[in-house]
Every structure is written in C-alpha cells, then in structure tokens.
C-alpha cells in the first residue's frame, strides 16, 4: 500500500495524527513527550514513542486475531502506525482488575486490592475539564454515544480485558487497569488510540514492581528501564 503522510490533523500530548493521501487512513506518530496530572507535570521518556508504537501494534494484532475490530492497519516505521480514520467518541473507558490510582482515592480501598469482577468506568475526554468521570445518563445527556454504542463500548472493554489479561500474565505482567478509546465508522465500532505503559498499569507479577507511567507520575525513577522491560516481554525480537 502506497500511503503518504500529509497535513498534521491533531497534536496531542504523546502523539501526532497526520492525514494521508487516502481520506480513510491516518498516521499516528508516537512522541517521547510525557505528561501527567492533566499536563501539570511534563517531561520526556527517552525511547517511549518507539516502545508505545511497537507494543500497541503487538497488542492490536493480538486483539484482531481474537476478533476485536481495531483501527490498526500496520506499522510504517519505529514511530509511525497506519490506522483507519475514525470518528472518535469522546469517552475514555477504563477497565480495572486491581485497585490503584483514582479508584483507591475515591473508595479508600488499598492499592493492590483485587477486584473480583472487573469493572468499567467512563470518563469524559476533555482536557479543559480534566477528564471527569461520567455515568450513562451523562453520556446520554451530552450525546457522546448512543445507548446501544455505550453497551457495545462496555462489552468490548470487558472482552479486551479478558483477552489481554492472560496474554500479559503469561509474560509475567499483572494488568492492573487500562484506558481505551473507541471510534465509529459507519455503524461499526473500532478500538482506537494506543495500548501502552502510558495507558495501562502493569505490575511485575512476582515483585509487584510498577512497570508503567506511574514511575513518571510518582517520580519513582527507572522510567525508561520499566518501559524497556515491558517491551522486552511483549514484543518478540525482530518484530
Ligand atoms: N489513564 C490514561 N489516561 C488518562 C487517565 C487514565 O491512560 O487520561 C489510564 C491510567 O494509566 C490507568 C487507568 O487509566 O492505567 C486508570 O487511571 P486512574 O483513573 O487511576 O487515574 P490516575 O491515577 O492515572 O490519575
């Protein structure tokens, strides 16, 4: 496929999205820039863009093989991913298997508490508002998704969790929680965005060592090493 990069469509905190010569395709470019706490904390994680691109590609391929439609079409370079162009739904769907982060704060449960039945939370993808949590009625009121789409988003999020959790466990990683974004194309929903240590909490199964963006958020050090370790476990050499 002969796809050429064209105008920048959108620049986010960690990625740039480009148009291509094909109206139905975009290119995601993964940067090393990192932000946390609604961009109050800014920094760089060297090599992160390459790792997030390659790791997302590997996980999108796992999901596609399991029958989950994703926007992923192929890897163009170390930092560039070719994707279907979607109409992005402005909801962040978070799945949780173990209590951490904002759930620990909101509930008073200790970080590390196992959640017997995985849960899904919805957040409004809005930088000016700081991504507030939403319930189904808010989603309907804001017309972010139809009730039927919301049911599918929840179902797909749980299904993706059920696929990724054992896949990561086999590689010595606990999938604590993660954030997904979806987009529509016609009547079909696709998983969009990325799946990486920026968007997942991943703990070493044995030591419970944090191998994700929490090392950056919480100034724990060893950030680059953690991303590399996840990459080493997930992306087969030479992929
Ligand atoms: N997350 C994300 N982008 C966001 C907010 C959260 O990718 O804008 C991910 C985060 O990495 C974690 C999960 O969603 O894997 C749940 O995050 P949480 O609600 O605990 O928020 P945090 O503690 O990160 O503020």
PDB file of N, CA, C and O in Angstrom, residues 3-31 33 53 60 71 76 79-88 125 179 181 192-194:
ATOM      1  N   UNK A   3       1.088   4.671   0.956  1.00  0.00           N
ATOM      2  CA  UNK A   3       0.443   5.733   1.725  1.00  0.00           C
ATOM      3  C   UNK A   3       1.458   6.824   2.034  1.00  0.00           C
ATOM      4  O   UNK A   3       2.556   6.542   2.507  1.00  0.00           O
ATOM      5  N   UNK A   4       1.072   8.065   1.746  1.00  0.00           N
ATOM      6  CA  UNK A   4       1.974   9.188   2.016  1.00  0.00           C
ATOM      7  C   UNK A   4       1.432  10.041   3.141  1.00  0.00           C
ATOM      8  O   UNK A   4       0.237  10.304   3.203  1.00  0.00           O
ATOM      9  N   UNK A   5       2.364  10.525   4.003  1.00  0.00           N
ATOM     10  CA  UNK A   5       1.977  11.395   5.103  1.00  0.00           C
ATOM     11  C   UNK A   5       1.678  12.784   4.577  1.00  0.00           C
ATOM     12  O   UNK A   5       2.430  13.304   3.769  1.00  0.00           O
ATOM     13  N   UNK A   6       0.573  13.369   5.029  1.00  0.00           N
ATOM     14  CA  UNK A   6       0.207  14.728   4.589  1.00  0.00           C
ATOM     15  C   UNK A   6       0.111  15.662   5.796  1.00  0.00           C
ATOM     16  O   UNK A   6       0.887  15.540   6.715  1.00  0.00           O
ATOM     17  N   UNK A   7      -0.877  16.550   5.798  1.00  0.00           N
ATOM     18  CA  UNK A   7      -1.023  17.581   6.844  1.00  0.00           C
ATOM     19  C   UNK A   7      -1.217  16.991   8.238  1.00  0.00           C
ATOM     20  O   UNK A   7      -1.836  15.950   8.390  1.00  0.00           O
ATOM     21  N   UNK A   8      -0.706  17.752   9.235  1.00  0.00           N
ATOM     22  CA  UNK A   8      -0.974  17.378  10.618  1.00  0.00           C
ATOM     23  C   UNK A   8      -2.451  17.653  10.906  1.00  0.00           C
ATOM     24  O   UNK A   8      -2.964  18.721  10.604  1.00  0.00           O
ATOM     25  N   UNK A   9      -3.133  16.651  11.475  1.00  0.00           N
ATOM     26  CA  UNK A   9      -4.556  16.813  11.782  1.00  0.00           C
ATOM     27  C   UNK A   9      -4.742  17.313  13.200  1.00  0.00           C
ATOM     28  O   UNK A   9      -5.619  18.105  13.506  1.00  0.00           O
ATOM     29  N   UNK A  10      -3.876  16.773  14.091  1.00  0.00           N
ATOM     30  CA  UNK A  10      -4.091  16.988  15.507  1.00  0.00           C
ATOM     31  C   UNK A  10      -2.807  16.640  16.235  1.00  0.00           C
ATOM     32  O   UNK A  10      -2.142  15.661  15.893  1.00  0.00           O
ATOM     33  N   UNK A  11      -2.423  17.454  17.217  1.00  0.00           N
ATOM     34  CA  UNK A  11      -1.264  17.094  18.041  1.00  0.00           C
ATOM     35  C   UNK A  11      -1.698  16.964  19.484  1.00  0.00           C
ATOM     36  O   UNK A  11      -2.209  17.916  20.082  1.00  0.00           O
ATOM     37  N   UNK A  12      -1.524  15.792  20.040  1.00  0.00           N
ATOM     38  CA  UNK A  12      -1.878  15.560  21.440  1.00  0.00           C
ATOM     39  C   UNK A  12      -0.636  15.571  22.312  1.00  0.00           C
ATOM     40  O   UNK A  12       0.423  16.014  21.881  1.00  0.00           O
ATOM     41  N   UNK A  13      -0.789  15.085  23.537  1.00  0.00           N
ATOM     42  CA  UNK A  13       0.314  15.123  24.485  1.00  0.00           C
ATOM     43  C   UNK A  13       1.412  14.129  24.106  1.00  0.00           C
ATOM     44  O   UNK A  13       2.585  14.429  24.239  1.00  0.00           O
ATOM     45  N   UNK A  14       1.015  12.969  23.637  1.00  0.00           N
ATOM     46  CA  UNK A  14       2.005  11.927  23.354  1.00  0.00           C
ATOM     47  C   UNK A  14       2.065  11.508  21.885  1.00  0.00           C
ATOM     48  O   UNK A  14       2.952  10.757  21.502  1.00  0.00           O
ATOM     49  N   UNK A  15       1.104  12.003  21.082  1.00  0.00           N
ATOM     50  CA  UNK A  15       1.077  11.577  19.683  1.00  0.00           C
ATOM     51  C   UNK A  15       0.691  12.730  18.754  1.00  0.00           C
ATOM     52  O   UNK A  15       0.025  13.672  19.173  1.00  0.00           O
ATOM     53  N   UNK A  16       1.101  12.577  17.495  1.00  0.00           N
ATOM     54  CA  UNK A  16       0.629  13.494  16.449  1.00  0.00           C
ATOM     55  C   UNK A  16      -0.143  12.634  15.445  1.00  0.00           C
ATOM     56  O   UNK A  16       0.300  11.524  15.124  1.00  0.00           O
ATOM     57  N   UNK A  17      -1.269  13.152  14.992  1.00  0.00           N
ATOM     58  CA  UNK A  17      -2.047  12.420  13.986  1.00  0.00           C
ATOM     59  C   UNK A  17      -1.948  13.181  12.667  1.00  0.00           C
ATOM     60  O   UNK A  17      -2.179  14.393  12.623  1.00  0.00           O
ATOM     61  N   UNK A  18      -1.578  12.457  11.619  1.00  0.00           N
ATOM     62  CA  UNK A  18      -1.446  13.059  10.287  1.00  0.00           C
ATOM     63  C   UNK A  18      -2.498  12.508   9.338  1.00  0.00           C
ATOM     64  O   UNK A  18      -2.850  11.326   9.401  1.00  0.00           O
ATOM     65  N   UNK A  19      -2.936  13.381   8.438  1.00  0.00           N
ATOM     66  CA  UNK A  19      -3.736  12.912   7.309  1.00  0.00           C
ATOM     67  C   UNK A  19      -2.814  12.171   6.355  1.00  0.00           C
ATOM     68  O   UNK A  19      -1.587  12.297   6.436  1.00  0.00           O
ATOM     69  N   UNK A  20      -3.399  11.442   5.435  1.00  0.00           N
ATOM     70  CA  UNK A  20      -2.597  10.795   4.388  1.00  0.00           C
ATOM     71  C   UNK A  20      -3.226  11.116   3.033  1.00  0.00           C
ATOM     72  O   UNK A  20      -4.232  11.827   2.967  1.00  0.00           O
ATOM     73  N   UNK A  21      -2.629  10.578   1.978  1.00  0.00           N
ATOM     74  CA  UNK A  21      -3.216  10.769   0.644  1.00  0.00           C
ATOM     75  C   UNK A  21      -4.521   9.983   0.488  1.00  0.00           C
ATOM     76  O   UNK A  21      -5.209  10.125  -0.495  1.00  0.00           O
ATOM     77  N   UNK A  22      -4.833   9.154   1.493  1.00  0.00           N
ATOM     78  CA  UNK A  22      -6.094   8.393   1.460  1.00  0.00           C
ATOM     79  C   UNK A  22      -7.031   8.954   2.524  1.00  0.00           C
ATOM     80  O   UNK A  22      -6.687   8.967   3.711  1.00  0.00           O
ATOM     81  N   UNK A  23      -8.234   9.408   2.136  1.00  0.00           N
ATOM     82  CA  UNK A  23      -9.122  10.058   3.100  1.00  0.00           C
ATOM     83  C   UNK A  23      -9.552   9.140   4.247  1.00  0.00           C
ATOM     84  O   UNK A  23      -9.942   9.612   5.306  1.00  0.00           O
ATOM     85  N   UNK A  24      -9.469   7.837   4.047  1.00  0.00           N
ATOM     86  CA  UNK A  24      -9.933   6.885   5.068  1.00  0.00           C
ATOM     87  C   UNK A  24      -8.812   6.413   5.992  1.00  0.00           C
ATOM     88  O   UNK A  24      -9.041   5.596   6.881  1.00  0.00           O
ATOM     89  N   UNK A  25      -7.581   6.932   5.778  1.00  0.00           N
ATOM     90  CA  UNK A  25      -6.449   6.459   6.580  1.00  0.00           C
ATOM     91  C   UNK A  25      -5.739   7.619   7.260  1.00  0.00           C
ATOM     92  O   UNK A  25      -5.632   8.714   6.701  1.00  0.00           O
ATOM     93  N   UNK A  26      -5.226   7.378   8.472  1.00  0.00           N
ATOM     94  CA  UNK A  26      -4.398   8.371   9.159  1.00  0.00           C
ATOM     95  C   UNK A  26      -3.106   7.684   9.632  1.00  0.00           C
ATOM     96  O   UNK A  26      -3.023   6.460   9.664  1.00  0.00           O
ATOM     97  N   UNK A  27      -2.133   8.533  10.010  1.00  0.00           N
ATOM     98  CA  UNK A  27      -0.901   8.004  10.597  1.00  0.00           C
ATOM     99  C   UNK A  27      -0.778   8.557  12.006  1.00  0.00           C
ATOM    100  O   UNK A  27      -0.922   9.764  12.231  1.00  0.00           O
ATOM    101  N   UNK A  28      -0.560   7.683  12.975  1.00  0.00           N
ATOM    102  CA  UNK A  28      -0.273   8.105  14.357  1.00  0.00           C
ATOM    103  C   UNK A  28       1.241   8.130  14.521  1.00  0.00           C
ATOM    104  O   UNK A  28       1.902   7.116  14.289  1.00  0.00           O
ATOM    105  N   UNK A  29       1.787   9.270  14.969  1.00  0.00           N
ATOM    106  CA  UNK A  29       3.224   9.394  15.225  1.00  0.00           C
ATOM    107  C   UNK A  29       3.421   9.464  16.738  1.00  0.00           C
ATOM    108  O   UNK A  29       2.861  10.341  17.408  1.00  0.00           O
ATOM    109  N   UNK A  30       4.212   8.561  17.287  1.00  0.00           N
ATOM    110  CA  UNK A  30       4.380   8.455  18.748  1.00  0.00           C
ATOM    111  C   UNK A  30       5.595   9.258  19.221  1.00  0.00           C
ATOM    112  O   UNK A  30       6.716   8.993  18.796  1.00  0.00           O
ATOM    113  N   UNK A  31       5.368  10.215  20.111  1.00  0.00           N
ATOM    114  CA  UNK A  31       6.441  11.076  20.634  1.00  0.00           C
ATOM    115  C   UNK A  31       7.005  10.515  21.947  1.00  0.00           C
ATOM    116  O   UNK A  31       6.406   9.643  22.564  1.00  0.00           O
ATOM    117  N   UNK A  33       7.339  12.593  24.466  1.00  0.00           N
ATOM    118  CA  UNK A  33       6.806  13.512  25.483  1.00  0.00           C
ATOM    119  C   UNK A  33       5.857  12.784  26.421  1.00  0.00           C
ATOM    120  O   UNK A  33       5.049  11.965  25.989  1.00  0.00           O
ATOM    121  N   UNK A  53       4.614   2.584  20.216  1.00  0.00           N
ATOM    122  CA  UNK A  53       4.177   2.233  18.869  1.00  0.00           C
ATOM    123  C   UNK A  53       4.253   0.727  18.651  1.00  0.00           C
ATOM    124  O   UNK A  53       3.279   0.085  18.263  1.00  0.00           O
ATOM    125  N   UNK A  60      -2.583  -4.776  19.435  1.00  0.00           N
ATOM    126  CA  UNK A  60      -3.687  -4.666  18.463  1.00  0.00           C
ATOM    127  C   UNK A  60      -3.756  -5.951  17.618  1.00  0.00           C
ATOM    128  O   UNK A  60      -4.846  -6.430  17.296  1.00  0.00           O
ATOM    129  N   UNK A  71      -8.403  -0.009  15.040  1.00  0.00           N
ATOM    130  CA  UNK A  71      -8.071   0.902  13.934  1.00  0.00           C
ATOM    131  C   UNK A  71      -6.712   0.579  13.314  1.00  0.00           C
ATOM    132  O   UNK A  71      -6.337   1.155  12.310  1.00  0.00           O
ATOM    133  N   UNK A  76       4.475   1.526  10.099  1.00  0.00           N
ATOM    134  CA  UNK A  76       5.195   2.110   8.966  1.00  0.00           C
ATOM    135  C   UNK A  76       6.657   2.362   9.285  1.00  0.00           C
ATOM    136  O   UNK A  76       7.509   2.329   8.410  1.00  0.00           O
ATOM    137  N   UNK A  79       8.179   4.881  14.768  1.00  0.00           N
ATOM    138  CA  UNK A  79       7.245   5.755  15.497  1.00  0.00           C
ATOM    139  C   UNK A  79       5.922   5.990  14.781  1.00  0.00           C
ATOM    140  O   UNK A  79       5.100   6.756  15.244  1.00  0.00           O
ATOM    141  N   UNK A  80       5.738   5.340  13.635  1.00  0.00           N
ATOM    142  CA  UNK A  80       4.532   5.615  12.842  1.00  0.00           C
ATOM    143  C   UNK A  80       3.663   4.382  12.660  1.00  0.00           C
ATOM    144  O   UNK A  80       4.149   3.338  12.226  1.00  0.00           O
ATOM    145  N   UNK A  81       2.370   4.565  12.956  1.00  0.00           N
ATOM    146  CA  UNK A  81       1.391   3.486  12.803  1.00  0.00           C
ATOM    147  C   UNK A  81       0.307   3.930  11.826  1.00  0.00           C
ATOM    148  O   UNK A  81      -0.222   5.034  11.944  1.00  0.00           O
ATOM    149  N   UNK A  82      -0.001   3.058  10.883  1.00  0.00           N
ATOM    150  CA  UNK A  82      -1.079   3.337   9.923  1.00  0.00           C
ATOM    151  C   UNK A  82      -2.401   2.845  10.511  1.00  0.00           C
ATOM    152  O   UNK A  82      -2.480   1.700  10.977  1.00  0.00           O
ATOM    153  N   UNK A  83      -3.397   3.731  10.495  1.00  0.00           N
ATOM    154  CA  UNK A  83      -4.681   3.396  11.132  1.00  0.00           C
ATOM    155  C   UNK A  83      -5.848   3.817  10.253  1.00  0.00           C
ATOM    156  O   UNK A  83      -5.744   4.728   9.445  1.00  0.00           O
ATOM    157  N   UNK A  84      -6.987   3.147  10.504  1.00  0.00           N
ATOM    158  CA  UNK A  84      -8.236   3.599   9.888  1.00  0.00           C
ATOM    159  C   UNK A  84      -8.611   4.941  10.500  1.00  0.00           C
ATOM    160  O   UNK A  84      -8.422   5.146  11.701  1.00  0.00           O
ATOM    161  N   UNK A  85      -9.164   5.817   9.690  1.00  0.00           N
ATOM    162  CA  UNK A  85      -9.634   7.087  10.241  1.00  0.00           C
ATOM    163  C   UNK A  85     -11.014   6.856  10.858  1.00  0.00           C
ATOM    164  O   UNK A  85     -11.911   6.336  10.195  1.00  0.00           O
ATOM    165  N   UNK A  86     -11.169   7.242  12.113  1.00  0.00           N
ATOM    166  CA  UNK A  86     -12.437   7.025  12.823  1.00  0.00           C
ATOM    167  C   UNK A  86     -13.013   8.351  13.283  1.00  0.00           C
ATOM    168  O   UNK A  86     -12.293   9.338  13.429  1.00  0.00           O
ATOM    169  N   UNK A  87     -14.291   8.313  13.542  1.00  0.00           N
ATOM    170  CA  UNK A  87     -14.905   9.443  14.242  1.00  0.00           C
ATOM    171  C   UNK A  87     -14.789   9.108  15.727  1.00  0.00           C
ATOM    172  O   UNK A  87     -15.424   8.179  16.215  1.00  0.00           O
ATOM    173  N   UNK A  88     -13.910   9.843  16.416  1.00  0.00           N
ATOM    174  CA  UNK A  88     -13.574   9.486  17.800  1.00  0.00           C
ATOM    175  C   UNK A  88     -14.743   9.780  18.738  1.00  0.00           C
ATOM    176  O   UNK A  88     -15.371  10.832  18.659  1.00  0.00           O
ATOM    177  N   UNK A 125     -13.612  12.653  27.742  1.00  0.00           N
ATOM    178  CA  UNK A 125     -12.324  13.025  27.157  1.00  0.00           C
ATOM    179  C   UNK A 125     -12.346  14.525  26.885  1.00  0.00           C
ATOM    180  O   UNK A 125     -12.767  14.969  25.833  1.00  0.00           O
ATOM    181  N   UNK A 179      -6.831   2.185  30.007  1.00  0.00           N
ATOM    182  CA  UNK A 179      -7.799   3.109  29.397  1.00  0.00           C
ATOM    183  C   UNK A 179      -7.903   2.830  27.905  1.00  0.00           C
ATOM    184  O   UNK A 179      -6.883   2.639  27.234  1.00  0.00           O
ATOM    185  N   UNK A 181      -9.953   3.948  24.063  1.00  0.00           N
ATOM    186  CA  UNK A 181     -10.786   4.903  23.331  1.00  0.00           C
ATOM    187  C   UNK A 181     -11.339   4.202  22.106  1.00  0.00           C
ATOM    188  O   UNK A 181     -10.661   3.393  21.488  1.00  0.00           O
ATOM    189  N   UNK A 192      -9.561   2.382  19.184  1.00  0.00           N
ATOM    190  CA  UNK A 192      -8.616   3.331  18.613  1.00  0.00           C
ATOM    191  C   UNK A 192      -7.425   3.577  19.534  1.00  0.00           C
ATOM    192  O   UNK A 192      -7.091   2.743  20.378  1.00  0.00           O
ATOM    193  N   UNK A 193      -6.767   4.728  19.341  1.00  0.00           N
ATOM    194  CA  UNK A 193      -5.709   5.197  20.237  1.00  0.00           C
ATOM    195  C   UNK A 193      -4.543   4.214  20.346  1.00  0.00           C
ATOM    196  O   UNK A 193      -4.009   3.776  19.347  1.00  0.00           O
ATOM    197  N   UNK A 194      -4.132   3.868  21.553  1.00  0.00           N
ATOM    198  CA  UNK A 194      -2.954   3.023  21.782  1.00  0.00           C
ATOM    199  C   UNK A 194      -3.165   2.166  23.023  1.00  0.00           C
ATOM    200  O   UNK A 194      -4.085   2.435  23.813  1.00  0.00           O
TER     201      UNK A 194
END
